[in-house]
C-alpha cells in the first residue's frame, strides 16, 4: 500500500488533478491546520476560519482539472485562502454600506406616517429576503444591484466565470420575485436599491 504522506507536493498535485481521492485527503491533512491558523489570525472567528478553509478545499477539488498545481501547491493554497479572506472583508463592507443606506433612506421625511410605516415594513421584508438568499447568490446580487459592478467585475471578485455570475443574478431575481411578489419586486429595484 502506498503511503501518500511520503509524496512531495508536486506528486500530490499531479495525483489530485487525476482525481485521486487519497492524494486530496493527504493535501487536506497536510495543509488544513496551517491555512486554518492563517485564516483565524485574520478573522478572529473560529467557525468563519474553518468554513473558509473548508470552502477553499471544496473549490480545490472541484477545479482540480483546471489547475496546474504541480509547481507550487502550498503557494496556491495560501493565495486562495488569502483571497477568500479578502472577499469576506469586501462582502462585510458592502453589507455595512447597504445597512447605512437603508438607515439614511428611512430618515427622509417625504411621506405621511402611514406611508413611512408601510415603507419600513416593505424594506424590512426586502432586506430579510435578500439576506435569506443562499451564498454566493446573495453576495453576487448585492455586488450587481448595490455596487453596480458588471458581471465581468463580479466574476473577477468572486473567482467565477461571467456566465456563472449571470446565472446567479437570474437565480436571485427569480427567488426574490417568487417571495416578494411582482409589486414588491419592482420596488426592490426602483426605490430601495
Coordinates of N, CA, C and O in Angstrom, one line a residue:
X1 N 0.8 -1.2 0.0 CA 0.0 0.0 0.0 C 0.9 1.2 0.0 O 1.8 1.3 0.8
X2 N 0.5 2.2 -0.8 CA 1.3 3.4 -1.0 C 1.0 4.4 0.2 O -0.1 4.6 0.6
X3 N 2.1 5.0 0.7 CA 2.0 6.0 1.8 C 2.0 7.4 1.2 O 3.1 7.8 0.8
X4 N 0.9 8.0 1.1 CA 0.8 9.3 0.5 C 1.6 10.4 1.3 O 2.0 11.4 0.8
X5 N 1.8 10.1 2.6 CA 2.5 11.1 3.4 C 3.9 11.3 2.9 O 4.6 12.3 3.3
X6 N 4.5 10.4 2.2 CA 5.9 10.5 1.7 C 5.9 11.2 0.4 O 7.0 11.5 -0.1
X7 N 4.8 11.5 -0.3 CA 4.8 12.1 -1.6 C 5.1 13.6 -1.4 O 4.7 14.2 -0.5
X8 N 5.8 14.1 -2.4 CA 6.0 15.6 -2.5 C 4.8 16.3 -2.9 O 3.8 15.7 -3.4
X9 N 4.8 17.6 -2.7 CA 3.7 18.5 -3.1 C 3.4 18.3 -4.6 O 2.2 18.2 -5.0
X10 N 4.4 18.2 -5.4 CA 4.3 18.1 -6.8 C 3.6 16.7 -7.2 O 2.7 16.7 -8.1
X11 N 4.0 15.7 -6.5 CA 3.4 14.4 -6.8 C 1.9 14.4 -6.4 O 1.1 13.9 -7.1
X12 N 1.6 15.0 -5.2 CA 0.3 15.0 -4.8 C -0.6 15.9 -5.7 O -1.7 15.5 -6.0
X13 N -0.1 17.0 -6.2 CA -0.8 17.9 -7.1 C -1.1 17.1 -8.4 O -2.2 17.2 -8.9
X14 N -0.2 16.3 -8.9 CA -0.4 15.6 -10.1 C -1.5 14.5 -9.9 O -2.4 14.4 -10.7
X15 N -1.4 13.8 -8.8 CA -2.4 12.8 -8.5 C -3.8 13.5 -8.2 O -4.8 12.9 -8.6
X16 N -3.8 14.6 -7.6 CA -5.1 15.3 -7.4 C -5.7 15.7 -8.7 O -6.9 15.4 -8.9
X17 N -5.0 16.2 -9.7 CA -5.5 16.5 -11.0 C -6.1 15.3 -11.7 O -7.1 15.4 -12.4
X18 N -5.6 14.1 -11.4 CA -6.1 12.9 -12.0 C -7.3 12.4 -11.2 O -7.9 11.4 -11.6
X19 N -7.7 13.1 -10.1 CA -8.9 12.7 -9.4 C -8.6 11.7 -8.2 O -9.6 11.0 -7.8
X20 N -7.4 11.6 -7.8 CA -7.1 10.7 -6.7 C -7.5 11.2 -5.4 O -7.0 12.2 -4.8
X21 N -8.5 10.6 -4.8 CA -9.1 11.0 -3.5 C -8.1 10.9 -2.4 O -8.2 11.8 -1.5
X22 N -7.3 9.9 -2.4 CA -6.3 9.8 -1.3 C -5.3 10.9 -1.3 O -4.8 11.4 -0.3
X23 N -4.9 11.3 -2.5 CA -4.0 12.5 -2.7 C -4.7 13.7 -2.1 O -4.0 14.5 -1.4
X24 N -5.9 13.9 -2.4 CA -6.7 15.1 -1.9 C -6.7 15.0 -0.4 O -6.5 16.0 0.3
X25 N -7.0 13.9 0.2 CA -7.0 13.7 1.6 C -5.7 14.1 2.2 O -5.6 14.7 3.3
X26 N -4.6 13.6 1.6 CA -3.3 13.9 2.1 C -3.0 15.5 2.1 O -2.5 16.0 3.0
X27 N -3.4 16.1 1.0 CA -3.2 17.5 0.8 C -4.0 18.2 1.9 O -3.6 19.1 2.6
X28 N -5.3 17.8 2.1 CA -6.1 18.4 3.2 C -5.5 18.2 4.5 O -5.4 19.2 5.3
X29 N -5.0 17.0 4.9 CA -4.4 16.8 6.2 C -3.1 17.6 6.4 O -2.8 18.0 7.4
X30 N -2.4 17.7 5.3 CA -1.1 18.4 5.4 C -1.2 19.9 5.5 O -0.4 20.5 6.2
X31 N -2.3 20.5 4.9 CA -2.4 21.9 4.9 C -3.5 22.6 5.7 O -3.5 23.8 5.9
X32 N -4.5 21.8 6.1 CA -5.6 22.3 6.8 C -5.2 23.2 7.9 O -5.7 24.4 8.1
X33 N -4.4 22.7 8.8 CA -4.1 23.4 10.1 C -3.4 24.7 9.8 O -3.8 25.7 10.4
X34 N -2.4 24.7 9.0 CA -1.7 26.0 8.7 C -2.6 27.0 8.0 O -2.6 28.2 8.3
X35 N -3.5 26.6 7.1 CA -4.4 27.5 6.5 C -5.5 28.0 7.4 O -5.8 29.2 7.4
X36 N -5.9 27.1 8.3 CA -6.9 27.5 9.3 C -6.3 28.5 10.3 O -6.9 29.6 10.6
X37 N -5.1 28.3 10.7 CA -4.4 29.3 11.6 C -4.3 30.6 10.9 O -4.5 31.7 11.6
X38 N -3.9 30.6 9.7 CA -3.8 31.9 8.9 C -5.1 32.6 8.9 O -5.2 33.8 9.2
X39 N -6.2 31.9 8.5 CA -7.5 32.5 8.5 C -8.0 33.0 9.8 O -8.5 34.1 10.0
X40 N -7.7 32.2 10.9 CA -8.2 32.5 12.2 C -7.5 33.8 12.7 O -8.1 34.7 13.3
X41 N -6.2 34.0 12.4 CA -5.5 35.2 12.8 C -6.1 36.4 12.1 O -6.1 37.5 12.7
X42 N -6.5 36.3 10.9 CA -7.1 37.4 10.2 C -8.6 37.7 10.6 O -9.0 38.8 10.7
X43 N -9.3 36.6 10.8 CA -10.8 36.8 11.1 C -11.1 36.8 12.6 O -12.2 37.3 12.9
X44 N -10.3 36.2 13.4 CA -10.6 36.1 14.8 C -11.9 35.4 15.1 O -12.6 35.8 16.1
X45 N -12.3 34.5 14.3 CA -13.5 33.8 14.4 C -13.3 32.3 14.0 O -13.0 32.0 12.8
X46 N -13.4 31.4 15.0 CA -13.1 30.0 14.7 C -13.9 29.4 13.6 O -13.4 28.8 12.7
X47 N -15.2 29.6 13.7 CA -16.2 29.0 12.8 C -15.9 29.6 11.4 O -15.9 28.8 10.4
X48 N -15.8 30.9 11.3 CA -15.6 31.5 10.0 C -14.3 31.0 9.3 O -14.2 30.7 8.1
X49 N -13.2 30.9 10.1 CA -11.9 30.4 9.6 C -12.1 29.0 9.1 O -11.6 28.7 8.0
X50 N -12.7 28.1 9.9 CA -12.9 26.7 9.4 C -13.7 26.7 8.2 O -13.4 25.9 7.2
X51 N -14.8 27.5 8.1 CA -15.7 27.5 6.9 C -14.9 27.9 5.7 O -15.1 27.3 4.6
X52 N -14.1 29.0 5.8 CA -13.4 29.5 4.7 C -12.4 28.4 4.1 O -12.3 28.2 2.9
X53 N -11.7 27.8 5.1 CA -10.7 26.7 4.7 C -11.5 25.6 4.0 O -11.0 25.0 3.0
X54 N -12.6 25.1 4.6 CA -13.4 24.0 4.0 C -13.8 24.4 2.6 O -13.7 23.6 1.7
X55 N -14.4 25.6 2.5 CA -14.8 26.0 1.1 C -13.7 26.1 0.1 O -13.9 25.7 -1.0
X56 N -12.5 26.5 0.6 CA -11.4 26.5 -0.3 C -11.0 25.1 -0.8 O -10.7 24.9 -1.9
X57 N -11.1 24.2 0.1 CA -10.7 22.8 -0.2 C -11.8 22.2 -1.2 O -11.5 21.5 -2.1
X58 N -13.0 22.6 -1.0 CA -14.1 22.1 -1.9 C -13.8 22.7 -3.3 O -13.9 22.0 -4.3
X59 N -13.4 24.0 -3.3 CA -13.1 24.6 -4.6 C -11.9 23.9 -5.3 O -11.8 23.8 -6.5
X60 N -10.9 23.6 -4.4 CA -9.7 22.9 -5.0 C -10.1 21.6 -5.6 O -9.7 21.3 -6.7
X61 N -11.0 20.8 -5.0 CA -11.4 19.5 -5.6 C -12.2 19.8 -6.8 O -12.0 19.1 -7.9
X62 N -13.1 20.7 -6.8 CA -14.0 21.0 -7.9 C -13.2 21.5 -9.1 O -13.6 21.2 -10.3
X63 N -12.1 22.2 -8.9 CA -11.4 22.8 -10.0 C -10.0 22.1 -10.2 O -9.1 22.6 -10.9
X64 N -9.9 20.9 -9.7 CA -8.6 20.2 -9.8 C -8.1 20.0 -11.2 O -6.9 20.0 -11.4
X65 N -9.0 19.8 -12.2 CA -8.6 19.5 -13.5 C -8.2 20.8 -14.3 O -7.6 20.7 -15.3
X66 N -8.6 21.9 -13.7 CA -8.4 23.2 -14.4 C -7.1 23.8 -13.9 O -6.6 24.7 -14.6
X67 N -6.5 23.4 -12.9 CA -5.3 24.0 -12.3 C -4.1 23.1 -12.5 O -4.2 21.9 -12.4
X68 N -3.0 23.7 -12.8 CA -1.7 23.0 -12.8 C -1.0 23.4 -11.5 O -0.3 24.5 -11.4
X69 N -1.1 22.6 -10.5 CA -0.6 22.9 -9.2 C 0.8 22.2 -8.9 O 1.3 22.3 -7.8
X70 N 1.3 21.5 -9.9 CA 2.5 20.7 -9.7 C 3.7 21.5 -9.3 O 4.6 21.0 -8.8
X71 N 3.7 22.8 -9.6 CA 4.9 23.6 -9.4 C 4.9 24.2 -8.0 O 6.0 24.2 -7.3
X72 N 3.8 24.6 -7.5 CA 3.8 25.3 -6.2 C 2.4 25.2 -5.5 O 1.7 26.2 -5.3
X73 N 2.1 24.0 -5.0 CA 0.8 23.8 -4.4 C 0.6 24.6 -3.1 O -0.4 25.2 -2.9
X74 N 1.6 24.7 -2.2 CA 1.5 25.4 -1.0 C 1.2 26.9 -1.3 O 0.4 27.5 -0.6
X75 N 1.9 27.5 -2.2 CA 1.7 28.9 -2.6 C 0.3 29.1 -3.1 O -0.4 30.1 -2.8
X76 N -0.2 28.2 -3.9 CA -1.5 28.3 -4.5 C -2.5 28.3 -3.3 O -3.5 29.1 -3.3
X77 N -2.4 27.3 -2.4 CA -3.4 27.2 -1.3 C -3.4 28.5 -0.4 O -4.4 29.0 0.0
X78 N -2.2 29.0 -0.1 CA -2.1 30.2 0.7 C -2.7 31.4 -0.1 O -3.5 32.1 0.6
X79 N -2.5 31.5 -1.3 CA -3.1 32.6 -2.1 C -4.6 32.5 -2.1 O -5.3 33.5 -2.0
X80 N -5.1 31.3 -2.3 CA -6.6 31.1 -2.3 C -7.2 31.4 -1.0 O -8.3 32.1 -1.0
X81 N -6.6 31.0 0.1 CA -7.2 31.3 1.4 C -7.2 32.8 1.7 O -8.1 33.4 2.2
X82 N -6.1 33.4 1.3 CA -5.9 34.9 1.5 C -7.0 35.6 0.6 O -7.6 36.6 1.1
X83 N -7.2 35.1 -0.6 CA -8.2 35.7 -1.4 C -9.6 35.6 -0.8 O -10.4 36.5 -0.9
X84 N -9.9 34.4 -0.3 CA -11.2 34.2 0.4 C -11.4 35.1 1.6 O -12.5 35.6 1.8
X85 N -10.3 35.4 2.3 CA -10.4 36.3 3.5 C -10.7 37.7 3.0 O -11.6 38.4 3.5
X86 N -10.0 38.1 2.0 CA -10.3 39.4 1.4 C -11.7 39.6 0.9 O -12.4 40.6 1.1
X87 N -12.2 38.5 0.2 CA -13.6 38.5 -0.3 C -14.6 38.7 0.8 O -15.5 39.4 0.7
X88 N -14.3 38.0 1.9 CA -15.2 38.1 3.1 C -15.2 39.5 3.6 O -16.3 40.1 3.9
X89 N -14.0 40.1 3.7 CA -14.0 41.5 4.2 C -14.7 42.5 3.2 O -15.4 43.4 3.7
X90 N -14.6 42.2 1.9 CA -15.3 43.0 1.0 C -16.8 42.9 1.1 O -17.6 43.9 1.1
X91 N -17.3 41.6 1.3 CA -18.7 41.4 1.5 C -19.3 42.1 2.7 O -20.3 42.7 2.7
X92 N -18.5 42.0 3.8 CA -18.9 42.7 5.0 C -19.0 44.2 4.9 O -19.9 44.9 5.4
X93 N -18.0 44.8 4.1 CA -18.0 46.2 3.8 C -19.3 46.6 3.0 O -19.9 47.6 3.3
X94 N -19.6 45.8 2.0 CA -20.7 46.0 1.2 C -22.0 45.9 2.0 O -22.9 46.8 1.9
X95 N -22.1 44.9 2.9 CA -23.3 44.8 3.7 C -23.4 46.0 4.6 O -24.5 46.5 4.8
X96 N -22.3 46.5 5.2 CA -22.4 47.7 6.0 C -22.9 48.9 5.3 O -23.7 49.7 5.8
X97 N -22.4 49.1 4.1 CA -22.8 50.2 3.3 C -24.3 50.1 3.0 O -25.0 51.1 3.0
X98 N -24.8 48.9 2.7 CA -26.2 48.7 2.4 C -27.1 49.1 3.6 O -28.1 49.8 3.5
X99 N -26.6 48.6 4.8 CA -27.4 49.0 6.0 C -27.4 50.5 6.3 O -28.4 51.0 6.7
X100 N -26.3 51.1 6.1 CA -26.2 52.6 6.2 C -27.1 53.3 5.3 O -27.8 54.2 5.6
X101 N -27.2 52.8 4.0 CA -28.1 53.4 3.0 C -29.5 53.2 3.5 O -30.3 54.2 3.4
X102 N -29.9 52.1 4.0 CA -31.3 51.9 4.4 C -31.6 52.8 5.6 O -32.7 53.3 5.7
X103 N -30.7 52.9 6.5 CA -30.9 53.8 7.7 C -31.1 55.2 7.3 O -32.0 55.9 7.7
X104 N -30.2 55.7 6.3 CA -30.4 57.1 5.9 C -31.6 57.3 5.1 O -32.3 58.3 5.2
X105 N -32.0 56.3 4.3 CA -33.2 56.4 3.5 C -34.5 56.5 4.4 O -35.4 57.3 4.1
X106 N -34.5 55.7 5.4 CA -35.7 55.7 6.3 C -35.8 57.0 7.1 O -36.9 57.4 7.5
X107 N -34.7 57.8 7.2 CA -34.8 59.1 7.9 C -35.4 60.2 7.1 O -35.7 61.3 7.6
X108 N -35.5 60.0 5.8 CA -36.0 61.1 4.9 C -37.5 61.3 5.3 O -38.3 60.4 5.4
X109 N -37.8 62.6 5.4 CA -39.2 63.0 5.7 C -39.9 63.4 4.5 O -40.0 64.6 4.2
X110 N -40.5 62.4 3.8 CA -41.1 62.7 2.5 C -42.5 62.1 2.3 O -43.1 62.1 1.3
X111 N -43.0 61.5 3.4 CA -44.3 60.8 3.3 C -45.0 60.9 4.6 O -44.4 61.2 5.7
X112 N -46.2 60.5 4.6 CA -47.0 60.5 5.8 C -46.6 59.4 6.7 O -45.8 58.5 6.3
X113 N -47.0 59.4 8.0 CA -46.6 58.4 9.0 C -47.0 57.0 8.5 O -46.2 56.1 8.6
X114 N -48.2 56.9 8.0 CA -48.7 55.6 7.5 C -47.8 55.1 6.4 O -47.5 53.9 6.3
X115 N -47.5 56.0 5.4 CA -46.6 55.6 4.3 C -45.3 55.2 4.8 O -44.7 54.2 4.3
X116 N -44.7 55.9 5.8 CA -43.4 55.5 6.3 C -43.5 54.2 7.0 O -42.5 53.4 6.9
X117 N -44.5 53.9 7.7 CA -44.6 52.6 8.4 C -44.7 51.4 7.3 O -43.9 50.4 7.4
X118 N -45.5 51.6 6.3 CA -45.5 50.6 5.2 C -44.2 50.5 4.5 O -43.8 49.4 4.1
X119 N -43.6 51.6 4.2 CA -42.3 51.6 3.6 C -41.2 50.9 4.4 O -40.5 50.1 3.9
X120 N -41.2 51.2 5.7 CA -40.3 50.5 6.6 C -40.5 49.0 6.6 O -39.6 48.2 6.5
X121 N -41.8 48.6 6.7 CA -42.1 47.2 6.7 C -41.7 46.5 5.4 O -41.2 45.4 5.4
X122 N -41.9 47.2 4.3 CA -41.5 46.7 3.0 C -40.0 46.5 2.9 O -39.5 45.5 2.4
X123 N -39.3 47.5 3.4 CA -37.8 47.5 3.3 C -37.3 46.3 4.2 O -36.4 45.6 3.8
X124 N -37.9 46.1 5.3 CA -37.5 45.0 6.2 C -37.8 43.7 5.5 O -37.0 42.8 5.6
X125 N -38.9 43.6 4.9 CA -39.2 42.4 4.1 C -38.2 42.1 3.0 O -37.7 41.0 2.9
X126 N -37.9 43.1 2.3 CA -36.9 43.0 1.2 C -35.6 42.7 1.7 O -34.9 41.8 1.2
X127 N -35.2 43.4 2.8 CA -33.9 43.1 3.4 C -33.8 41.7 3.9 O -32.8 41.0 3.7
X128 N -34.9 41.2 4.5 CA -34.9 39.9 5.0 C -34.7 38.9 3.9 O -34.0 37.9 4.0
X129 N -35.5 39.1 2.8 CA -35.4 38.1 1.7 C -34.0 38.2 1.0 O -33.6 37.1 0.5
X130 N -33.4 39.3 0.9 CA -32.1 39.4 0.3 C -31.1 38.6 1.1 O -30.3 37.9 0.6
X131 N -31.2 38.8 2.4 CA -30.2 38.1 3.3 C -30.6 36.7 3.5 O -29.7 35.9 4.0
X132 N -31.7 36.3 3.1 CA -32.1 34.8 3.1 C -31.6 34.1 1.8 O -31.7 32.9 1.8
X133 N -31.1 34.9 0.8 CA -30.6 34.2 -0.4 C -29.4 33.4 0.0 O -28.6 33.8 0.9
X134 N -29.2 32.3 -0.6 CA -28.1 31.4 -0.3 C -26.8 32.1 -0.8 O -26.8 32.9 -1.8
X135 N -25.7 31.8 -0.2 CA -24.4 32.2 -0.7 C -24.0 31.3 -1.9 O -24.3 30.1 -1.8
X136 N -23.3 31.7 -2.9 CA -22.8 33.1 -3.1 C -23.9 34.0 -3.9 O -23.5 35.1 -4.2
X137 N -25.1 33.5 -4.0 CA -26.1 34.3 -4.7 C -26.3 35.6 -4.1 O -26.4 36.7 -4.8
X138 N -26.4 35.7 -2.8 CA -26.6 36.9 -2.0 C -25.4 37.9 -2.3 O -25.7 39.1 -2.7
X139 N -24.2 37.5 -2.2 CA -23.1 38.4 -2.4 C -23.0 38.9 -3.9 O -22.8 40.1 -4.1
X140 N -23.3 38.0 -4.8 CA -23.3 38.4 -6.2 C -24.4 39.4 -6.5 O -24.3 40.4 -7.2
X141 N -25.6 39.1 -5.9 CA -26.8 40.0 -6.1 C -26.4 41.4 -5.5 O -26.7 42.4 -6.2
X142 N -25.9 41.5 -4.4 CA -25.5 42.8 -3.8 C -24.5 43.5 -4.6 O -24.6 44.7 -4.8
X143 N -23.5 42.8 -5.1 CA -22.5 43.4 -5.9 C -23.1 43.9 -7.2 O -22.7 45.0 -7.7
X144 N -24.0 43.2 -7.8 CA -24.7 43.6 -9.0 C -25.6 44.8 -8.8 O -25.5 45.8 -9.5
X145 N -26.5 44.7 -7.8 CA -27.6 45.7 -7.7 C -27.2 46.9 -6.8 O -27.7 48.0 -7.0
X146 N -26.3 46.7 -5.9 CA -26.0 47.8 -5.0 C -24.7 48.5 -5.3 O -24.5 49.7 -5.3
X147 N -23.7 47.6 -5.7 CA -22.4 48.2 -6.0 C -22.3 48.5 -7.5 O -21.3 49.1 -8.0
X148 N -23.3 48.1 -8.3 CA -23.4 48.3 -9.7 C -22.1 47.8 -10.5 O -21.7 48.5 -11.4
X149 N -21.6 46.7 -10.0 CA -20.5 46.1 -10.7 C -21.0 45.3 -11.9 O -22.1 44.7 -11.9
X150 N -20.2 45.2 -13.0 CA -20.6 44.5 -14.1 C -20.4 43.0 -13.8 O -19.7 42.6 -12.8
X151 N -21.0 42.1 -14.7 CA -20.8 40.7 -14.5 C -19.3 40.3 -14.5 O -18.9 39.4 -13.8
X152 N -18.6 41.0 -15.4 CA -17.2 40.7 -15.5 C -16.4 41.1 -14.2 O -15.6 40.3 -13.8
X153 N -16.7 42.2 -13.7 CA -16.1 42.7 -12.4 C -16.4 41.7 -11.3 O -15.6 41.4 -10.5
X154 N -17.7 41.3 -11.2 CA -18.1 40.4 -10.2 C -17.4 39.0 -10.3 O -16.9 38.5 -9.3
X155 N -17.3 38.6 -11.6 CA -16.6 37.3 -11.8 C -15.1 37.4 -11.3 O -14.7 36.4 -10.8
X156 N -14.5 38.5 -11.5 CA -13.1 38.6 -11.0 C -13.1 38.6 -9.5 O -12.2 38.0 -8.9
X157 N -14.0 39.3 -8.8 CA -14.0 39.4 -7.4 C -14.3 38.0 -6.8 O -13.7 37.6 -5.8
X158 N -15.3 37.4 -7.4 CA -15.8 36.1 -6.8 C -15.1 34.9 -7.4 O -15.4 33.7 -7.0
X159 N -14.1 35.1 -8.3 CA -13.4 34.0 -8.9 C -14.3 33.0 -9.6 O -14.3 31.8 -9.3
X160 N -15.1 33.5 -10.5 CA -16.1 32.8 -11.2 C -16.1 33.2 -12.7 O -15.4 34.1 -13.0
X161 N -16.8 32.5 -13.5 CA -17.0 32.9 -14.9 C -18.1 33.9 -14.9 O -19.0 34.0 -14.1
X162 N -18.1 34.7 -16.0 CA -19.2 35.7 -16.2 C -20.5 35.0 -16.3 O -21.5 35.5 -15.8
X163 N -20.5 33.9 -17.0 CA -21.8 33.1 -17.2 C -22.3 32.6 -15.8 O -23.5 32.7 -15.6
X164 N -21.4 32.2 -15.0 CA -21.8 31.8 -13.6 C -22.4 32.9 -12.9 O -23.4 32.8 -12.2
X165 N -21.8 34.1 -13.0 CA -22.4 35.3 -12.3 C -23.7 35.6 -12.8 O -24.7 35.9 -12.1
X166 N -23.9 35.6 -14.2 CA -25.2 35.9 -14.8 C -26.3 34.9 -14.3 O -27.4 35.4 -14.0
X167 N -25.9 33.7 -14.2 CA -26.9 32.7 -13.8 C -27.3 32.9 -12.3 O -28.4 32.7 -11.9
X168 N -26.3 33.3 -11.5 CA -26.6 33.5 -10.1 C -27.5 34.8 -9.9 O -28.3 34.8 -9.0
X169 N -27.3 35.8 -10.7 CA -28.1 37.0 -10.6 C -29.5 36.6 -11.0 O -30.5 37.0 -10.4
X170 N -29.7 35.9 -12.1 CA -31.0 35.4 -12.5 C -31.7 34.6 -11.4 O -32.9 34.8 -11.2
X171 N -30.9 33.8 -10.8 CA -31.4 32.9 -9.7 C -31.9 33.8 -8.6 O -33.0 33.6 -8.0
X172 N -31.1 34.8 -8.2 CA -31.6 35.7 -7.1 C -32.8 36.4 -7.5 O -33.8 36.5 -6.7
X173 N -32.9 36.9 -8.7 CA -34.1 37.7 -9.1 C -35.4 36.7 -9.1 O -36.5 37.1 -8.7
X174 N -35.2 35.5 -9.5 CA -36.3 34.6 -9.6 C -36.8 34.3 -8.1 O -38.0 34.3 -7.9
X175 N -35.8 34.1 -7.2 CA -36.2 33.8 -5.8 C -36.9 35.0 -5.2 O -37.9 34.9 -4.6
X176 N -36.4 36.2 -5.4 CA -37.0 37.4 -4.9 C -38.4 37.7 -5.5 O -39.3 38.0 -4.7
X177 N -38.5 37.4 -6.8 CA -39.8 37.6 -7.4 C -40.8 36.7 -6.8 O -42.0 37.1 -6.5
X178 N -40.4 35.4 -6.6 CA -41.3 34.4 -6.0 C -41.7 34.8 -4.6 O -42.9 34.6 -4.2
X179 N -40.8 35.3 -3.8 CA -41.0 35.6 -2.4 C -41.7 36.9 -2.1 O -42.5 37.1 -1.2
X180 N -41.4 37.9 -2.9 CA -41.9 39.2 -2.7 C -43.1 39.6 -3.5 O -43.8 40.6 -3.2
X181 N -43.4 38.9 -4.5 CA -44.5 39.3 -5.4 C -44.0 40.3 -6.4 O -43.0 41.0 -6.2
X182 N -44.7 40.5 -7.5 CA -44.2 41.4 -8.5 C -44.1 42.9 -8.1 O -43.1 43.6 -8.3
X183 N -45.1 43.4 -7.3 CA -45.1 44.8 -6.9 C -43.9 45.1 -6.0 O -43.1 46.0 -6.2
X184 N -43.7 44.3 -5.0 CA -42.6 44.4 -4.0 C -41.3 44.2 -4.8 O -40.3 44.9 -4.5
X185 N -41.2 43.3 -5.7 CA -40.1 43.0 -6.5 C -39.7 44.3 -7.3 O -38.5 44.7 -7.3
X186 N -40.6 45.0 -7.9 CA -40.3 46.2 -8.6 C -39.8 47.3 -7.7 O -38.9 48.0 -8.0
X187 N -40.4 47.4 -6.5 CA -40.0 48.4 -5.6 C -38.5 48.1 -5.1 O -37.8 49.1 -4.9
X188 N -38.2 46.9 -5.0 CA -36.9 46.5 -4.6 C -35.8 47.1 -5.5 O -34.8 47.5 -5.1
X189 N -36.1 47.2 -6.8 CA -35.2 47.7 -7.8 C -35.3 49.2 -8.1 O -34.3 49.8 -8.4
X190 N -36.5 49.7 -8.0 CA -36.6 51.1 -8.4 C -36.6 52.1 -7.2 O -36.3 53.3 -7.4
X191 N -36.9 51.7 -6.0 CA -36.9 52.6 -4.9 C -35.8 52.3 -3.9 O -35.3 53.2 -3.3
X192 N -35.6 51.0 -3.6 CA -34.8 50.7 -2.4 C -33.4 50.4 -2.7 O -32.6 50.4 -1.8
X193 N -33.0 50.0 -3.9 CA -31.6 49.6 -4.1 C -30.9 50.6 -4.8 O -31.3 51.3 -5.6

